[in-house]
Amino acid sequence: MPAVSSRGRGRRAMNEINMVPFIDVMLVLLIIFMVTATVITPGSINIPTAGQSSKQPDKRIDVMIDAEGKLSLGGELKEKNITEKEAVAAIKTALADNPEMPVMIAADSDLRYQQVITMMKQLREAGVQRVGLSVK
């Protein structure tokens, strides 16, 4: 039954919404979401594997980064234990004749991801057009 006010001449119904049931429902929903948020555990990341390409390039430059972060060059260039700047300079001079030659980065699975991204960035800034990641 709506609330009734006795102001003035007659009895009139007041147009008010009772907020108590709405607040009760919202508090129950809040509690339910808080409890379920603690129960749900985030899933592990499943990194996809890449298939083999149909044809390997005849000439390519391999940049190999081991678990300690040491760089080695393979493929067309054969150098071991060099710095990133030396590797980028050697790759840049090797690509002067053939700028379309691909550069593949092969990194150890225990290596920090940031080192691979840094190497890719340096190669891109040096003007290497085709940079790829080597996978199993």
Phi, psi and omega in degrees: 000130182292154178292148185237135177249147181246060179256136175074220189282309188236182178268125181237147177281139179268137180267086178231148177257132178280115185272348185299313179297323178297316179295321178299315180296318181295322178293321177296317178296320178299316179295318179298314180294323179294321180289316182290332179293328179281336181280325183287126177255139179292142181285161178281154181278126178254102182283128182288152175262150181257143177280167179288144175287160184294324181218127176285143178293145181295312180242131177205165177245127179257131173250114182251129179240119182275183186296333179274353180093011179280139183261143172220147177251140179225189182079240180287333180248140179235097177219147181233153177049062178244164178276170180296320180295319178295321179295315180296319179295317179295320179293320180297318179290326179291330181272001178296323180282320184227089184290347180271000181292131181283150176243121181252131178258121177245114183241149177295147183290340179271359182284148176294139182297328183299324180294323178293317180295320178298317179295318178298318180297315180295322178293319178296318179294333178281354177098012178287125185273326184242102178242130180227165177252133180271131180234167178277000000 
